[in-house]
Amino acid sequence: DAGVTQSPTHLIKTRGQHVTLRCSPISGHKSVSWYQQVLGQGPQFIFQYYEKEERGRGNFPDRFSARQFPNYSSELNVNALLLGDSALYLCASSLAGLAGGPGSGTQYFGPGTRLTVL
Amino acid sequence: QQQVKQSPQSLIVQKGGISIINCAYENTAFDYFPWYQQFPGKGPALLIAIRPDVSEKKEGRFTISFNKSAKQFSLHIMDSQPGDSATYFCGGMFSGGYNKLIFGAGTRLAVHP
């Protein structure tokens, strides 16, 4: 069974540019969450989407946006890139939107997209 | 009240020894506590998780000990192997809300042969 897939693997952009990152969840999973992991730190929650709706948002500026498609895949968009946006962007899929019941909220992470902003 | 504090920042253990990583949480609404293992250049992989209605959970060489009154939990890796060398993250989440997982800062474990 395929796990969570993300594309691209690596990306180099310059300040002010826009970037789109893509994620495909595990088959049967309907929820996708996005995290930012700066080097040497733990992942920070950005968004959660379930059934194509935003269900939760972390403390990130409006330059960050996302959407989920009918096949449950998701895109993360970042506008007006800053140097500080350089990080590993992780996508996690889970069975359900609300983490209710054993295992339903368990999150499985993809390999990430390494974004470097110059 | 959202923080999860993890210690130590780094840990060196000899092969065959016990690795112990500790975490403390503030939000008493958290009711799901996973541990993730991350190798360089990879995404975090779920290792083991616990809910606060049990005090201990064991899976192979990995054990979580949970102290609800102290709001602390720890990961014990028995018979540590060089292949266990990785960064470990603890986390906390509230099951009644959306899947916002709060991570600790991570512990870099090195197991020497």
Short mmCIF file of N, CA and C in Angstrom, two decimals, chain A residues 28-97:
data_model
loop_
_atom_site.label_atom_id
_atom_site.label_comp_id
_atom_site.label_asym_id
_atom_site.label_seq_id
_atom_site.Cartn_x
_atom_site.Cartn_y
_atom_site.Cartn_z
N GLY A 28 -8.10 5.94 1.24
CA GLY A 28 -9.13 5.76 2.27
C GLY A 28 -9.10 6.84 3.34
N HIS A 29 -8.01 7.59 3.42
CA HIS A 29 -7.92 8.69 4.38
C HIS A 29 -8.56 9.93 3.79
N LYS A 30 -9.35 10.62 4.60
CA LYS A 30 -10.07 11.79 4.10
C LYS A 30 -9.54 13.10 4.65
N SER A 31 -8.61 13.02 5.59
CA SER A 31 -8.10 14.24 6.21
C SER A 31 -6.63 14.44 5.89
N VAL A 32 -6.29 15.67 5.58
CA VAL A 32 -4.90 16.04 5.32
C VAL A 32 -4.53 17.22 6.19
N SER A 33 -3.37 17.13 6.82
CA SER A 33 -2.85 18.24 7.61
C SER A 33 -1.48 18.63 7.08
N TRP A 34 -1.17 19.90 7.18
CA TRP A 34 0.13 20.41 6.74
C TRP A 34 0.91 20.93 7.94
N TYR A 35 2.22 20.66 7.94
CA TYR A 35 3.11 21.10 8.99
C TYR A 35 4.36 21.70 8.37
N GLN A 36 4.94 22.67 9.07
CA GLN A 36 6.22 23.26 8.69
C GLN A 36 7.26 22.83 9.72
N GLN A 37 8.38 22.30 9.23
CA GLN A 37 9.45 21.90 10.14
C GLN A 37 10.73 22.64 9.78
N VAL A 38 11.06 23.62 10.60
CA VAL A 38 12.31 24.34 10.44
C VAL A 38 13.43 23.46 10.99
N LEU A 39 14.60 23.56 10.39
CA LEU A 39 15.74 22.72 10.76
C LEU A 39 16.01 22.78 12.26
N GLY A 40 16.05 21.60 12.87
CA GLY A 40 16.37 21.52 14.29
C GLY A 40 15.19 21.70 15.22
N GLN A 41 13.98 21.81 14.66
CA GLN A 41 12.78 22.00 15.49
C GLN A 41 11.73 20.94 15.17
N GLY A 42 10.73 20.88 16.03
CA GLY A 42 9.62 19.99 15.78
C GLY A 42 8.66 20.59 14.76
N PRO A 43 7.88 19.77 14.08
CA PRO A 43 6.91 20.28 13.11
C PRO A 43 5.88 21.21 13.77
N GLN A 44 5.50 22.25 13.03
CA GLN A 44 4.49 23.20 13.49
C GLN A 44 3.25 23.08 12.60
N PHE A 45 2.09 22.99 13.21
CA PHE A 45 0.83 22.81 12.51
C PHE A 45 0.47 24.05 11.70
N ILE A 46 0.11 23.84 10.42
CA ILE A 46 -0.31 24.95 9.56
C ILE A 46 -1.82 24.88 9.30
N PHE A 47 -2.28 23.76 8.75
CA PHE A 47 -3.69 23.60 8.37
C PHE A 47 -4.13 22.16 8.56
N GLN A 48 -5.44 21.98 8.72
CA GLN A 48 -6.05 20.69 8.54
C GLN A 48 -7.26 20.82 7.63
N TYR A 49 -7.37 19.91 6.68
CA TYR A 49 -8.51 19.86 5.77
C TYR A 49 -9.19 18.51 5.88
N TYR A 50 -10.50 18.55 5.83
CA TYR A 50 -11.30 17.33 5.87
C TYR A 50 -12.52 17.54 5.00
N GLU A 51 -12.77 16.61 4.11
CA GLU A 51 -13.90 16.73 3.18
C GLU A 51 -13.89 18.08 2.48
N LYS A 52 -12.71 18.50 2.05
CA LYS A 52 -12.50 19.70 1.24
C LYS A 52 -12.72 20.99 2.00
N GLU A 53 -12.91 20.92 3.30
CA GLU A 53 -13.09 22.13 4.09
C GLU A 53 -11.95 22.31 5.09
N GLU A 54 -11.56 23.57 5.30
CA GLU A 54 -10.56 23.85 6.32
C GLU A 54 -11.19 23.66 7.70
N ARG A 55 -10.57 22.81 8.51
CA ARG A 55 -11.12 22.51 9.83
C ARG A 55 -10.27 23.11 10.95
N GLY A 56 -9.04 23.46 10.62
CA GLY A 56 -8.18 24.03 11.64
C GLY A 56 -7.03 24.77 11.00
N ARG A 57 -6.56 25.81 11.68
CA ARG A 57 -5.48 26.62 11.15
C ARG A 57 -4.54 26.99 12.29
N GLY A 58 -3.25 26.90 12.04
CA GLY A 58 -2.25 27.27 13.02
C GLY A 58 -1.91 28.75 12.90
N ASN A 59 -0.91 29.16 13.63
CA ASN A 59 -0.52 30.56 13.71
C ASN A 59 0.43 30.92 12.56
N PHE A 60 -0.11 30.94 11.36
CA PHE A 60 0.65 31.28 10.17
C PHE A 60 -0.05 32.43 9.43
N PRO A 61 0.73 33.29 8.75
CA PRO A 61 0.13 34.44 8.07
C PRO A 61 -0.75 34.02 6.88
N ASP A 62 -1.51 34.99 6.39
CA ASP A 62 -2.43 34.73 5.27
C ASP A 62 -1.71 34.39 3.97
N ARG A 63 -0.39 34.56 3.96
CA ARG A 63 0.36 34.17 2.76
C ARG A 63 0.28 32.65 2.54
N PHE A 64 -0.06 31.95 3.59
CA PHE A 64 -0.20 30.50 3.51
C PHE A 64 -1.67 30.17 3.27
N SER A 65 -1.92 29.34 2.27
CA SER A 65 -3.28 28.89 2.00
C SER A 65 -3.22 27.45 1.51
N ALA A 66 -4.35 26.79 1.54
CA ALA A 66 -4.38 25.39 1.10
C ALA A 66 -5.77 25.07 0.58
N ARG A 67 -5.85 23.94 -0.06
CA ARG A 67 -7.15 23.44 -0.48
C ARG A 67 -7.07 21.93 -0.61
N GLN A 68 -8.24 21.30 -0.57
CA GLN A 68 -8.33 19.87 -0.71
C GLN A 68 -9.28 19.56 -1.85
N PHE A 69 -8.92 18.59 -2.64
CA PHE A 69 -9.67 18.24 -3.85
C PHE A 69 -10.62 17.07 -3.58
N PRO A 70 -11.59 16.84 -4.52
CA PRO A 70 -12.55 15.75 -4.31
C PRO A 70 -11.89 14.38 -4.09
N ASN A 71 -10.68 14.16 -4.62
CA ASN A 71 -10.00 12.88 -4.39
C ASN A 71 -9.18 12.90 -3.10
N TYR A 72 -9.35 13.93 -2.28
CA TYR A 72 -8.72 14.12 -0.97
C TYR A 72 -7.25 14.54 -1.03
N SER A 73 -6.69 14.67 -2.23
CA SER A 73 -5.35 15.22 -2.31
C SER A 73 -5.42 16.70 -1.94
N SER A 74 -4.26 17.29 -1.70
CA SER A 74 -4.24 18.67 -1.19
C SER A 74 -3.07 19.44 -1.77
N GLU A 75 -3.24 20.74 -1.81
CA GLU A 75 -2.19 21.67 -2.20
C GLU A 75 -1.96 22.67 -1.09
N LEU A 76 -0.70 23.00 -0.84
CA LEU A 76 -0.35 24.09 0.06
C LEU A 76 0.29 25.18 -0.79
N ASN A 77 -0.22 26.39 -0.69
CA ASN A 77 0.30 27.52 -1.43
C ASN A 77 0.91 28.54 -0.47
N VAL A 78 2.06 29.06 -0.85
CA VAL A 78 2.69 30.11 -0.07
C VAL A 78 3.04 31.24 -1.03
N ASN A 79 2.52 32.43 -0.74
CA ASN A 79 2.78 33.61 -1.56
C ASN A 79 3.86 34.47 -0.94
N ALA A 80 4.46 35.32 -1.78
CA ALA A 80 5.42 36.32 -1.31
C ALA A 80 6.44 35.70 -0.36
N LEU A 81 7.15 34.71 -0.86
CA LEU A 81 8.07 33.93 -0.04
C LEU A 81 9.11 34.81 0.66
N LEU A 82 9.37 34.44 1.92
CA LEU A 82 10.40 35.08 2.72
C LEU A 82 11.50 34.05 3.00
N LEU A 83 12.67 34.57 3.36
CA LEU A 83 13.78 33.66 3.69
C LEU A 83 13.38 32.69 4.80
N GLY A 84 12.60 33.18 5.73
CA GLY A 84 12.18 32.38 6.88
C GLY A 84 11.21 31.27 6.54
N ASP A 85 10.74 31.25 5.30
CA ASP A 85 9.84 30.16 4.89
C ASP A 85 10.62 28.90 4.51
N SER A 86 11.93 29.01 4.48
CA SER A 86 12.77 27.85 4.17
C SER A 86 12.56 26.79 5.25
N ALA A 87 12.13 25.62 4.84
CA ALA A 87 11.79 24.57 5.81
C ALA A 87 11.43 23.30 5.07
N LEU A 88 11.21 22.25 5.86
CA LEU A 88 10.64 21.01 5.33
C LEU A 88 9.13 21.09 5.55
N TYR A 89 8.37 20.96 4.49
CA TYR A 89 6.91 21.03 4.60
C TYR A 89 6.36 19.61 4.54
N LEU A 90 5.68 19.25 5.61
CA LEU A 90 5.19 17.90 5.78
C LEU A 90 3.68 17.84 5.62
N CYS A 91 3.24 16.79 4.98
CA CYS A 91 1.83 16.50 4.85
C CYS A 91 1.54 15.25 5.67
N ALA A 92 0.44 15.26 6.40
CA ALA A 92 0.05 14.09 7.18
C ALA A 92 -1.39 13.74 6.84
N SER A 93 -1.66 12.46 6.67
CA SER A 93 -3.04 12.06 6.41
C SER A 93 -3.56 11.25 7.59
N SER A 94 -4.85 11.35 7.81
CA SER A 94 -5.51 10.56 8.84
C SER A 94 -6.88 10.16 8.34
N LEU A 95 -7.44 9.19 9.04
CA LEU A 95 -8.70 8.59 8.60
C LEU A 95 -9.85 9.58 8.68
N ALA A 96 -9.88 10.35 9.78
CA ALA A 96 -11.03 11.19 10.04
C ALA A 96 -10.62 12.63 10.29
N GLY A 97 -11.60 13.51 10.19
CA GLY A 97 -11.35 14.93 10.43
C GLY A 97 -11.21 15.23 11.90
#
